[in-house]
């Protein structure tokens, strides 16, 4: 599929040989190929429309670089613009001076929250921090057990309660007190997966935010997500004011267009990417890599860069 | 306001079927995750039939009928049944798509129809995966075979087949660990599980169902292609249709791999599984 697009692109682009300046007319076919590539990478339709408009405006009138074909120049312009839109990678987590730093993870069902909880905790250990994880998913069968197993693997404490007769807000509150008591300086809250249209469960998250006041709220987003990424990320951001996004399952062949969509709709930086099921597979976000994957036209970009 | 109009199908009626119009139609389908290629095929059909005519009710009906016909399943809503017990259903898919939950729902459904059920917990990798299935097994009153954490999934499948044969259960449903289709060694492992099942029980697995997450975009096509190649999938369970994602990628999946959707998941509860209804599904793509 990938090669397909590349092929079509070089085909389309090969057809216009312009001298002088880029114009809307001579860019049209090439831009269309780029647009197709982005849509096939699952970038949200409106995001693509806005993006294409912006790139067209930016490129029109630019002088042609002599040693490079104009079509190649356009891909490079698109590529750079995408990288700018994705923002800087920033894998730093701000820790509080006093008391434990509390980080809450949230997201749709099955996006990778619990696994990411373990990955973050492992990363904290590496930074010399003393993390504690809180099992605040009282919903999914064996969710607590799952987090406990990760805690054992990492040899770090997990605060868990019998789901009968308690609720996630209470569990989180007591989890933080427990951390204080045990002298743990970082708390990671693993919340249940929920749909952004589930008012009751979204209210529950808001309640946790109000009562527990996490210092950082991260949205865990599945890189396989399609057009709906803007709806879910937008709703979570509206409810909670996200501080960061973690994209999971980027170890496959997903082109990860959701990254651009989510970035555009929330304005929140992507901090980490999940690159596998194992707890060491958490990488700092790298805009270059994701854009390369999304656009799938690395050779052309390399060519222009070398010129 | 432009976007609102763009996605309100009724606002199309009375307009000329020109490139602008077709672009808006394209937008509608792309937004539902149908994908560029599959959308193009559908739009070409509309263009042929309606070029320079005026868009009306008929055009929409024509387009919907095309999609419904494509998604129709000759064995709609039915699962294969082996001539002698057990019937084996193998469940596979990428991480977190909803396999284990769908098995719980399927077990409940088959149980309600008067069948005895055995579950095989062949996900020995993910933390507490077997515990999760065990809780569901208890809720639906199904029996279950499990192995130790980290055990060879094929050996668990082997034991599950043995018990299914010994007890002559009606259905054995096999849960497998989530895996991305690009992980070749894990796909081999899955093939091994399938191989054991077919060696132990004649004609098994009688269904190999791929669990696709409706929030997924175009990557689902590659999932369908590669899982099919690996374990000869017979159908799809499309989960998480209770959100706002439309799951339109199954149109492309059907076009490109011919895999029919059998069931849809519409919630996290044990009863939240429905037979796939192409009519209702296609209507929802346009709503
Ligand atoms: N390949 C891959 N798999 C991942 C990654 N992150 C998580 N997973 C897998 O995705 C599946 C779901 O992960 P969980 O951590 O249970 O997801 P969750 O969001 O906690 O799920 P719920 O609590 O049910 O909403 C598991 O099979 C994980 O092993 C990743 O970066 N790559
Ligand atoms: N809203 C909704 N959630 C669902 C549906 N099906 C499954 N889920 C949820 O999705 C999450 C993942 O489901 P699982 O059944 O654990 O997925 P899995 O494919 O077995 O995951 P792995 O074994 O880790 O690969 C859980 O939180 C489920 O409750 C559905 O139809 N609708
Ligand atoms: Mg979880
Ligand atoms: Mg599972």
XYZ file of C-alpha atoms and ligand atoms in Angstrom:
660
model
C 0.000 0.000 0.000
C 2.832 2.270 0.989
C 4.818 1.723 -2.163
C 1.643 2.247 -4.066
C 1.263 5.766 -2.810
C 4.900 6.581 -3.277
C 4.677 5.301 -6.770
C 1.621 7.313 -7.603
C 3.265 10.332 -6.099
C 6.442 10.198 -8.098
C 4.218 9.594 -11.100
C 2.054 12.586 -10.461
C 4.923 14.760 -9.464
C 7.014 13.769 -12.417
C 4.448 15.355 -14.674
C 4.977 18.958 -13.787
C 8.287 20.423 -14.636
C 8.128 24.082 -13.765
C 10.751 26.736 -13.866
C 10.726 29.824 -11.706
C 8.095 29.726 -9.005
C 5.649 27.301 -7.483
C 2.061 28.183 -8.352
C -1.240 26.687 -7.289
C -1.715 25.274 -10.764
C 1.627 23.523 -11.064
C 1.434 22.182 -7.523
C -2.034 20.756 -7.778
C -1.324 17.176 -8.715
C 1.515 16.812 -6.271
C -0.510 18.275 -3.457
C -3.297 15.868 -4.233
C -0.941 12.937 -3.858
C 0.222 14.243 -0.509
C -3.373 14.693 0.574
C -4.149 11.095 -0.306
C -1.122 9.917 1.635
C -2.250 11.785 4.735
C -5.819 10.514 4.503
C -4.576 6.959 4.101
C -2.461 7.512 7.179
C -5.733 8.278 9.029
C -5.125 11.960 9.577
C -8.524 13.476 10.259
C -10.300 14.800 7.185
C -10.708 18.393 8.418
C -7.173 18.482 9.709
C -5.991 17.436 6.260
C -8.128 20.076 4.548
C -6.801 22.852 6.771
C -3.280 21.578 6.445
C -3.386 21.418 2.662
C -4.684 24.959 2.495
C -1.914 26.201 4.710
C 0.795 24.376 2.788
C -0.526 25.573 -0.547
C -0.440 29.161 0.631
C 2.986 28.775 2.081
C 4.481 27.096 -0.969
C 2.921 29.286 -3.665
C 5.359 31.865 -4.902
C 8.419 30.193 -3.427
C 11.380 30.203 -5.735
C 12.483 26.854 -7.047
C 15.683 25.338 -5.818
C 17.846 24.784 -8.883
C 19.273 21.344 -8.271
C 15.974 19.790 -7.135
C 12.801 18.943 -9.014
C 9.889 21.175 -8.011
C 7.774 18.179 -6.980
C 10.472 17.091 -4.588
C 10.620 20.555 -3.174
C 6.897 20.391 -2.348
C 7.252 17.140 -0.460
C 10.013 18.720 1.556
C 7.830 21.754 2.311
C 5.002 19.462 3.424
C 7.377 17.388 5.496
C 8.827 20.397 7.320
C 5.414 21.863 7.915
C 4.240 18.573 9.434
C 7.214 18.476 11.759
C 6.512 21.999 12.866
C 2.889 21.155 13.545
C 3.805 18.084 15.559
C 5.828 20.260 17.912
C 8.986 19.512 19.812
C 9.432 16.219 21.553
C 9.461 16.791 25.308
C 9.949 13.667 27.398
C 10.446 15.633 30.615
C 7.996 15.284 33.409
C 7.800 18.156 35.830
C 8.136 16.926 39.383
C 6.732 18.794 42.356
C 9.116 20.098 44.979
C 6.926 19.143 47.907
C 4.872 15.987 48.256
C 4.401 13.274 45.681
C 3.936 14.175 42.026
C 0.653 12.665 40.881
C 0.189 11.588 37.267
C -3.171 10.418 35.959
C -3.598 8.311 32.840
C -6.880 8.275 30.950
C -8.226 7.131 27.608
C -10.531 4.868 25.671
C -10.866 1.150 26.341
C -7.886 -0.970 25.410
C -5.656 1.941 24.367
C -2.815 0.762 26.608
C -3.245 2.704 29.865
C -2.355 -0.058 32.306
C 0.691 -1.136 30.335
C 1.788 2.489 29.985
C 1.352 2.921 33.730
C 3.962 0.201 34.202
C 6.207 1.689 31.535
C 6.117 5.136 33.129
C 6.770 3.683 36.560
C 9.779 1.860 35.171
C 11.031 5.078 33.628
C 10.612 6.837 36.983
C 12.733 4.182 38.655
C 15.409 4.904 36.097
C 15.289 8.582 37.067
C 15.857 7.665 40.692
C 12.243 8.309 41.683
C 10.144 6.127 43.929
C 6.872 5.459 42.130
C 3.654 3.922 43.410
C 0.854 2.811 41.108
C -2.823 3.095 41.963
C -5.332 0.571 40.603
C -8.299 2.859 39.990
C -9.944 0.667 37.348
C -12.641 -1.116 39.333
C -14.520 -2.020 36.218
C -12.637 -4.273 33.870
C -12.342 -7.855 35.092
C -8.863 -8.476 36.549
C -7.674 -4.919 35.887
C -6.406 -4.708 39.476
C -4.661 -8.052 39.160
C -3.045 -6.879 35.912
C -1.540 -3.818 37.594
C -0.424 -5.878 40.580
C 1.484 -8.226 38.294
C 3.245 -5.231 36.709
C 4.040 -3.932 40.192
C 5.617 -7.261 41.094
C 7.649 -7.331 37.896
C 8.995 -3.857 38.667
C 9.166 -4.411 42.383
C 7.187 -1.282 43.207
C 4.121 -0.913 45.431
C 0.576 -0.874 44.065
C -2.301 0.626 45.993
C -5.397 -1.504 45.393
C -8.678 -1.950 47.217
C -11.498 -4.435 47.120
C -13.755 -2.999 44.407
C -16.835 -3.813 46.509
C -17.822 -0.827 48.566
C -15.339 1.709 47.232
C -15.121 3.954 44.199
C -12.292 5.170 41.970
C -12.218 8.654 43.502
C -11.683 7.198 46.963
C -9.112 4.722 45.711
C -7.081 7.531 44.137
C -7.311 9.703 47.242
C -6.199 6.920 49.519
C -3.547 5.929 47.012
C -1.943 9.345 47.309
C -2.060 9.266 51.146
C -0.567 5.812 51.032
C 2.281 7.138 48.875
C 2.928 9.903 51.407
C 2.959 7.388 54.206
C 5.367 5.097 52.377
C 7.592 7.952 51.291
C 6.942 7.412 47.594
C 7.508 10.562 45.555
C 5.598 9.711 42.359
C 2.064 8.371 42.025
C 0.603 7.026 38.789
C -3.153 6.565 38.603
C -4.411 3.817 36.277
C -8.015 4.639 35.436
C -10.592 2.487 33.659
C -11.037 2.804 29.922
C -14.104 4.806 28.968
C -15.821 6.287 25.968
C -15.737 10.060 25.646
C -19.518 10.013 25.182
C -20.138 8.196 28.458
C -21.175 11.162 30.613
C -21.272 9.259 33.855
C -17.742 7.914 33.504
C -16.394 11.213 32.190
C -17.861 12.899 35.279
C -16.093 10.352 37.423
C -12.770 11.392 35.860
C -13.553 15.042 36.488
C -14.285 14.172 40.087
C -10.925 12.467 40.452
C -9.283 15.544 39.002
C -11.132 17.823 41.401
C -10.624 15.757 44.535
C -7.144 14.365 43.923
C -5.665 17.197 41.856
C -3.186 15.218 39.757
C -0.270 17.393 38.642
C -0.192 15.874 35.175
C -2.958 14.265 33.144
C -1.918 12.175 30.162
C -4.190 10.876 27.451
C -3.197 7.425 26.239
C -4.018 7.183 22.553
C -3.878 4.106 20.337
C -1.825 4.812 17.192
C -4.213 2.613 15.209
C -7.046 5.115 15.740
C -8.785 6.444 12.666
C -10.891 9.521 11.996
C -12.514 9.462 15.421
C -9.278 10.444 17.198
C -10.249 14.115 17.115
C -13.590 13.398 18.789
C -12.199 11.335 21.656
C -9.060 13.386 22.281
C -11.053 16.597 22.013
C -13.598 15.404 24.559
C -10.996 14.194 27.050
C -9.136 17.489 26.702
C -12.311 19.484 27.226
C -13.141 17.510 30.357
C -9.680 17.366 31.927
C -7.227 19.805 30.351
C -4.641 17.303 29.287
C -0.949 17.929 29.876
C 0.349 15.378 27.451
C -0.405 12.524 25.108
C 1.180 9.079 24.947
C 0.759 7.249 21.642
C 0.813 3.463 21.949
C 1.227 0.529 19.545
C 3.535 2.426 17.222
C 5.650 -0.701 16.861
C 3.482 -2.052 14.051
C 2.877 -0.685 10.574
C 0.250 1.867 11.578
C 1.042 5.156 9.908
C -0.136 7.000 12.982
C -2.044 9.891 11.437
C -3.930 10.131 14.716
C -0.824 11.798 16.154
C -1.306 14.819 13.924
C -5.059 14.904 14.492
C -4.717 14.739 18.259
C -1.954 17.285 18.304
C -4.053 19.662 16.208
C -7.260 19.298 18.164
C -5.753 19.442 21.667
C -2.607 21.491 21.154
C -1.101 19.236 23.807
C 2.384 17.795 23.236
C 2.978 14.115 22.581
C 5.441 13.049 25.240
C 6.096 9.356 24.745
C 5.363 6.573 22.316
C 4.710 2.927 23.140
C 6.842 0.653 20.965
C 5.836 -2.764 22.244
C 4.139 -4.694 24.993
C 7.177 -5.004 27.236
C 7.687 -2.448 29.966
C 10.958 -1.138 28.553
C 9.281 -0.250 25.263
C 8.519 3.398 25.941
C 10.405 5.934 23.849
C 10.493 9.722 23.940
C 8.368 11.129 21.154
C 10.305 11.968 18.009
C 8.431 14.220 15.539
C 10.826 13.324 12.708
C 10.077 9.647 12.987
C 6.319 9.940 13.174
C 6.160 12.373 10.277
C 8.303 10.050 8.199
C 5.927 7.212 8.982
C 2.840 9.311 8.297
C 3.945 10.733 4.995
C 5.915 7.734 3.812
C 8.095 9.738 1.464
C 11.401 9.624 3.266
C 13.586 9.153 0.200
C 12.303 12.300 -1.461
C 12.848 14.327 1.690
C 16.360 12.956 2.013
C 17.065 13.900 -1.573
C 16.028 17.508 -1.101
C 17.924 17.750 2.148
C 21.072 16.559 0.415
C 20.702 19.183 -2.341
C -21.292 25.987 9.387
C -19.756 24.801 6.146
C -18.729 21.537 7.773
C -22.162 21.072 9.279
C -23.716 21.340 5.846
C -21.044 19.107 4.425
C -22.097 16.237 6.615
C -25.846 16.635 6.519
C -26.847 14.260 3.770
C -30.264 15.782 3.188
C -28.691 19.093 2.271
C -27.343 17.363 -0.827
C -30.697 16.884 -2.467
C -31.345 19.175 -5.403
C -27.674 19.756 -6.067
C -25.938 18.963 -9.297
C -23.748 15.854 -9.188
C -20.477 17.550 -10.115
C -16.930 17.317 -8.789
C -17.770 19.529 -5.817
C -20.631 17.284 -4.925
C -18.541 14.159 -5.257
C -15.838 15.714 -3.102
C -18.368 16.189 -0.323
C -19.540 12.653 -0.692
C -15.926 11.579 -0.456
C -15.539 13.587 2.744
C -18.538 11.877 4.269
C -17.137 8.399 3.627
C -13.573 9.244 4.596
C -14.888 10.638 7.868
C -16.475 7.268 8.557
C -13.082 5.545 8.039
C -14.063 3.901 4.765
C -10.679 4.970 3.406
C -9.516 6.582 0.184
C -9.437 3.512 -2.024
C -12.772 1.990 -1.065
C -14.387 5.416 -1.177
C -13.059 6.011 -4.666
C -14.615 2.795 -5.913
C -17.999 3.771 -4.481
C -17.792 7.298 -5.816
C -16.925 6.077 -9.282
C -20.129 4.054 -9.249
C -22.142 7.097 -8.268
C -20.419 9.193 -10.920
C -21.231 6.662 -13.622
C -24.853 6.447 -12.608
C -25.531 10.105 -11.844
C -23.041 12.291 -13.731
C -24.587 15.737 -14.288
C -27.917 14.634 -12.919
C -29.404 16.110 -9.800
C -28.797 14.511 -6.451
C -31.906 13.150 -4.822
C -33.185 10.458 -2.514
C -32.459 7.870 -5.220
C -28.774 8.647 -5.362
C -28.422 8.098 -1.657
C -30.467 4.911 -1.858
C -28.278 3.738 -4.737
C -25.097 4.327 -2.791
C -26.434 2.683 0.342
C -27.648 -0.312 -1.643
C -24.167 -0.746 -3.134
C -22.633 -0.827 0.311
C -25.296 -3.057 1.831
C -24.894 -5.558 -0.983
C -21.153 -5.571 -0.445
C -21.472 -6.177 3.293
C -24.163 -8.849 3.040
C -23.125 -12.214 4.453
C -24.602 -15.382 2.974
C -24.465 -16.960 6.456
C -25.637 -13.800 8.202
C -25.337 -13.939 11.977
C -24.745 -17.688 11.986
C -21.678 -19.537 13.191
C -20.486 -22.795 11.735
C -21.499 -25.926 13.655
C -19.408 -29.085 13.554
C -21.267 -32.343 12.794
C -19.873 -33.790 16.024
C -18.907 -31.905 19.162
C -16.949 -29.824 19.817
C -17.225 -26.861 17.475
C -14.068 -24.814 17.875
C -13.925 -21.035 17.545
C -10.508 -19.425 17.448
C -10.324 -15.721 18.336
C -7.445 -13.472 17.311
C -6.562 -9.842 16.748
C -4.257 -6.972 17.639
C -3.696 -5.778 21.206
C -6.659 -4.423 23.087
C -9.172 -4.846 20.266
C -11.661 -6.616 22.548
C -10.953 -10.326 22.069
C -11.387 -11.519 25.635
C -14.542 -9.464 26.215
C -16.021 -10.646 22.916
C -15.372 -14.241 23.952
C -17.277 -13.618 27.165
C -20.192 -12.232 25.169
C -20.084 -15.051 22.642
C -19.982 -17.655 25.408
C -23.008 -16.079 27.055
C -24.870 -15.991 23.763
C -24.154 -19.624 22.939
C -24.929 -20.632 26.509
C -28.288 -18.869 26.280
C -28.992 -20.994 23.219
C -28.542 -24.080 25.367
C -24.944 -25.008 24.579
C -22.167 -26.134 26.878
C -19.049 -24.001 26.599
C -15.361 -24.490 27.311
C -12.931 -21.571 27.103
C -9.244 -22.005 26.320
C -7.091 -19.276 27.892
C -4.210 -19.273 25.428
C -3.090 -15.745 26.269
C -0.302 -16.677 28.636
C 1.605 -13.473 27.956
C -0.335 -10.412 29.070
C -0.450 -9.764 32.801
C -3.584 -11.340 34.329
C -5.085 -12.233 30.944
C -6.209 -15.660 32.166
C -7.627 -14.147 35.361
C -9.684 -11.801 33.226
C -11.070 -14.669 31.170
C -11.674 -16.719 34.323
C -13.907 -13.994 35.759
C -15.925 -13.915 32.562
C -16.096 -17.718 32.461
C -17.574 -17.715 35.927
C -20.139 -15.063 35.040
C -21.382 -16.991 32.035
C -21.076 -20.394 33.685
C -18.520 -21.651 31.184
C -15.709 -24.057 31.999
C -12.130 -22.997 31.350
C -8.669 -24.451 30.710
C -5.636 -22.343 31.536
C -1.863 -22.695 31.754
C 0.778 -21.008 33.861
C 1.874 -17.482 33.028
C 4.412 -17.712 30.244
C 3.397 -21.258 29.250
C 3.399 -22.224 25.574
C -0.018 -21.169 24.199
C -0.030 -24.183 21.882
C 0.207 -26.529 24.854
C -2.758 -24.803 26.503
C -4.675 -25.201 23.227
C -3.705 -28.851 23.239
C -5.082 -29.369 26.757
C -8.224 -27.406 25.956
C -8.893 -29.621 22.932
C -8.399 -32.729 25.065
C -10.890 -31.549 27.629
C -13.375 -30.394 24.993
C -13.245 -33.866 23.418
C -13.475 -35.684 26.744
C -16.465 -33.650 27.903
C -18.020 -33.488 24.442
C -18.804 -29.800 24.933
C -20.764 -28.035 22.235
C -18.298 -25.180 21.812
C -14.653 -24.606 22.599
C -13.719 -20.929 22.293
C -10.005 -20.187 22.266
C -8.662 -16.819 23.468
C -5.258 -15.753 22.188
C -2.889 -12.956 23.154
C -3.131 -9.674 21.312
C -0.413 -9.260 18.702
C 0.368 -6.826 15.952
C 0.312 -8.557 12.575
C 3.810 -7.252 11.857
C 5.314 -9.363 14.643
C 6.260 -12.361 12.572
C 7.303 -14.599 15.446
C 3.990 -13.985 17.216
C 2.071 -14.735 14.032
C 3.991 -18.031 13.798
C 2.990 -18.742 17.382
C -0.652 -18.162 16.453
C -0.332 -20.476 13.471
C 1.034 -23.083 15.824
C -2.040 -22.754 18.049
C -4.257 -23.163 15.020
C -2.178 -26.123 13.852
C -2.596 -27.950 17.164
C -6.335 -27.369 17.120
C -6.749 -28.736 13.623
C -4.585 -31.749 14.412
C -6.527 -32.560 17.556
C -10.044 -32.036 16.227
C -11.181 -32.797 12.730
C -12.285 -29.781 10.730
C -11.323 -27.416 13.542
C -11.198 -24.522 14.029
C -14.626 -24.225 12.493
C -14.531 -20.467 12.820
C -11.455 -18.241 13.077
C -12.734 -14.827 13.993
C -10.700 -11.656 13.768
C -11.605 -9.042 16.355
C -11.377 -5.529 14.902
C -11.734 -2.339 16.922
C -14.203 0.049 15.249
C -12.111 3.023 16.316
C -9.248 1.748 14.147
C -8.555 3.411 10.870
C -6.980 2.025 7.725
C -4.543 -0.243 9.525
C -7.431 -2.679 10.006
C -7.069 -3.629 6.335
C -3.530 -4.869 6.899
C -4.675 -6.620 10.069
C -7.353 -8.454 8.083
C -4.972 -9.364 5.279
C -2.215 -10.753 7.421
C -4.307 -12.488 10.082
C -6.313 -14.086 7.264
C -3.206 -15.332 5.601
C -1.962 -16.709 8.872
C -5.032 -18.450 10.281
C -7.577 -18.369 7.434
C -10.073 -16.066 9.138
C -13.743 -16.779 8.491
C -15.193 -13.548 9.794
C -14.882 -10.414 11.868
C -16.208 -9.246 15.216
C -16.345 -5.459 15.111
C -16.094 -4.062 18.648
C -16.633 -0.696 20.342
C -19.377 0.433 17.982
C -21.045 2.099 20.959
C -18.697 5.089 20.666
C -18.712 7.730 17.960
C -16.406 5.851 15.588
C -18.275 4.413 12.629
C -16.091 1.420 11.818
C -16.340 2.154 8.102
C -13.040 0.420 7.479
C -14.911 -2.897 7.354
C -16.228 -1.755 3.963
C -12.655 -1.657 2.720
C -11.881 -4.913 4.525
C -14.754 -6.613 2.728
C -13.749 -5.138 -0.632
C -10.143 -6.142 -0.271
C -10.233 -9.411 1.666
C -13.859 -10.548 1.396
C -14.029 -11.118 5.169
C -17.618 -10.716 6.402
C -18.528 -9.063 9.690
C -20.359 -11.595 11.877
C -20.998 -9.726 15.124
C -20.654 -6.259 16.542
C -19.715 -5.275 20.097
C -21.729 -2.414 21.528
C -20.553 -2.161 25.118
C -18.524 -3.720 27.890
C -21.323 -5.864 29.296
C -21.778 -9.565 28.662
C -24.936 -8.993 26.622
C -23.470 -6.274 24.437
C -22.978 -8.412 21.340
C -25.267 -8.310 18.320
C -25.351 -10.098 14.994
C -24.071 -7.742 12.330
C -26.842 -5.946 10.478
C -25.529 -4.450 7.196
C -28.601 -2.240 6.757
C -28.360 -0.608 10.151
C -24.595 -0.354 9.798
C -24.698 1.419 6.445
C -27.425 3.785 7.659
C -25.208 4.747 10.600
C -22.339 5.631 8.245
C -24.531 8.387 6.829
C -26.144 9.606 10.025
N 2.267 -3.786 20.464
C 1.976 -2.992 21.500
N 1.047 -3.375 22.379
C 0.767 -2.564 23.414
C 1.414 -1.331 23.610
N 0.910 -0.767 24.736
C -0.024 -1.631 25.207
N -0.111 -2.722 24.418
C -1.011 -3.879 24.540
O -2.335 -3.438 24.334
C -3.230 -4.240 25.071
C -4.094 -3.369 25.957
O -3.250 -2.784 26.927
P -3.755 -2.339 28.357
O -2.610 -1.673 29.028
O -4.416 -3.449 29.057
O -4.837 -1.250 27.912
P -5.813 -0.396 28.816
O -5.956 0.916 28.169
O -5.367 -0.421 30.229
O -7.171 -1.237 28.664
P -8.514 -1.058 29.524
O -8.076 -0.882 30.937
O -9.286 -2.290 29.276
O -9.190 0.153 28.983
C -2.380 -5.228 25.828
O -2.319 -6.425 25.060
C -1.026 -4.565 25.872
O 0.021 -5.516 25.979
C 2.403 -0.933 22.644
O 3.012 0.137 22.698
N 2.634 -1.810 21.618
N -17.177 0.341 24.801
C -16.783 -0.899 24.487
N -15.703 -1.426 25.078
C -15.334 -2.682 24.749
C -16.035 -3.453 23.794
N -15.417 -4.645 23.685
C -14.376 -4.614 24.548
N -14.322 -3.436 25.204
C -13.345 -2.976 26.206
O -12.083 -2.875 25.586
C -11.036 -3.163 26.519
C -10.147 -4.261 25.953
O -10.915 -5.444 25.874
P -10.295 -6.899 25.977
O -11.389 -7.852 25.748
O -9.473 -7.028 27.184
O -9.347 -6.835 24.687
P -8.323 -7.929 24.181
O -8.335 -7.854 22.714
O -8.603 -9.234 24.808
O -6.961 -7.311 24.741
P -5.516 -8.041 24.792
O -5.783 -9.450 25.194
O -4.739 -7.261 25.788
O -4.963 -7.919 23.421
C -11.731 -3.552 27.813
O -11.769 -2.414 28.657
C -13.140 -3.928 27.366
O -14.083 -3.711 28.381
C -17.185 -2.855 23.143
O -17.853 -3.433 22.291
N -17.509 -1.581 23.538
Mg -6.361 -0.934 31.953
Mg -7.377 -10.527 25.866
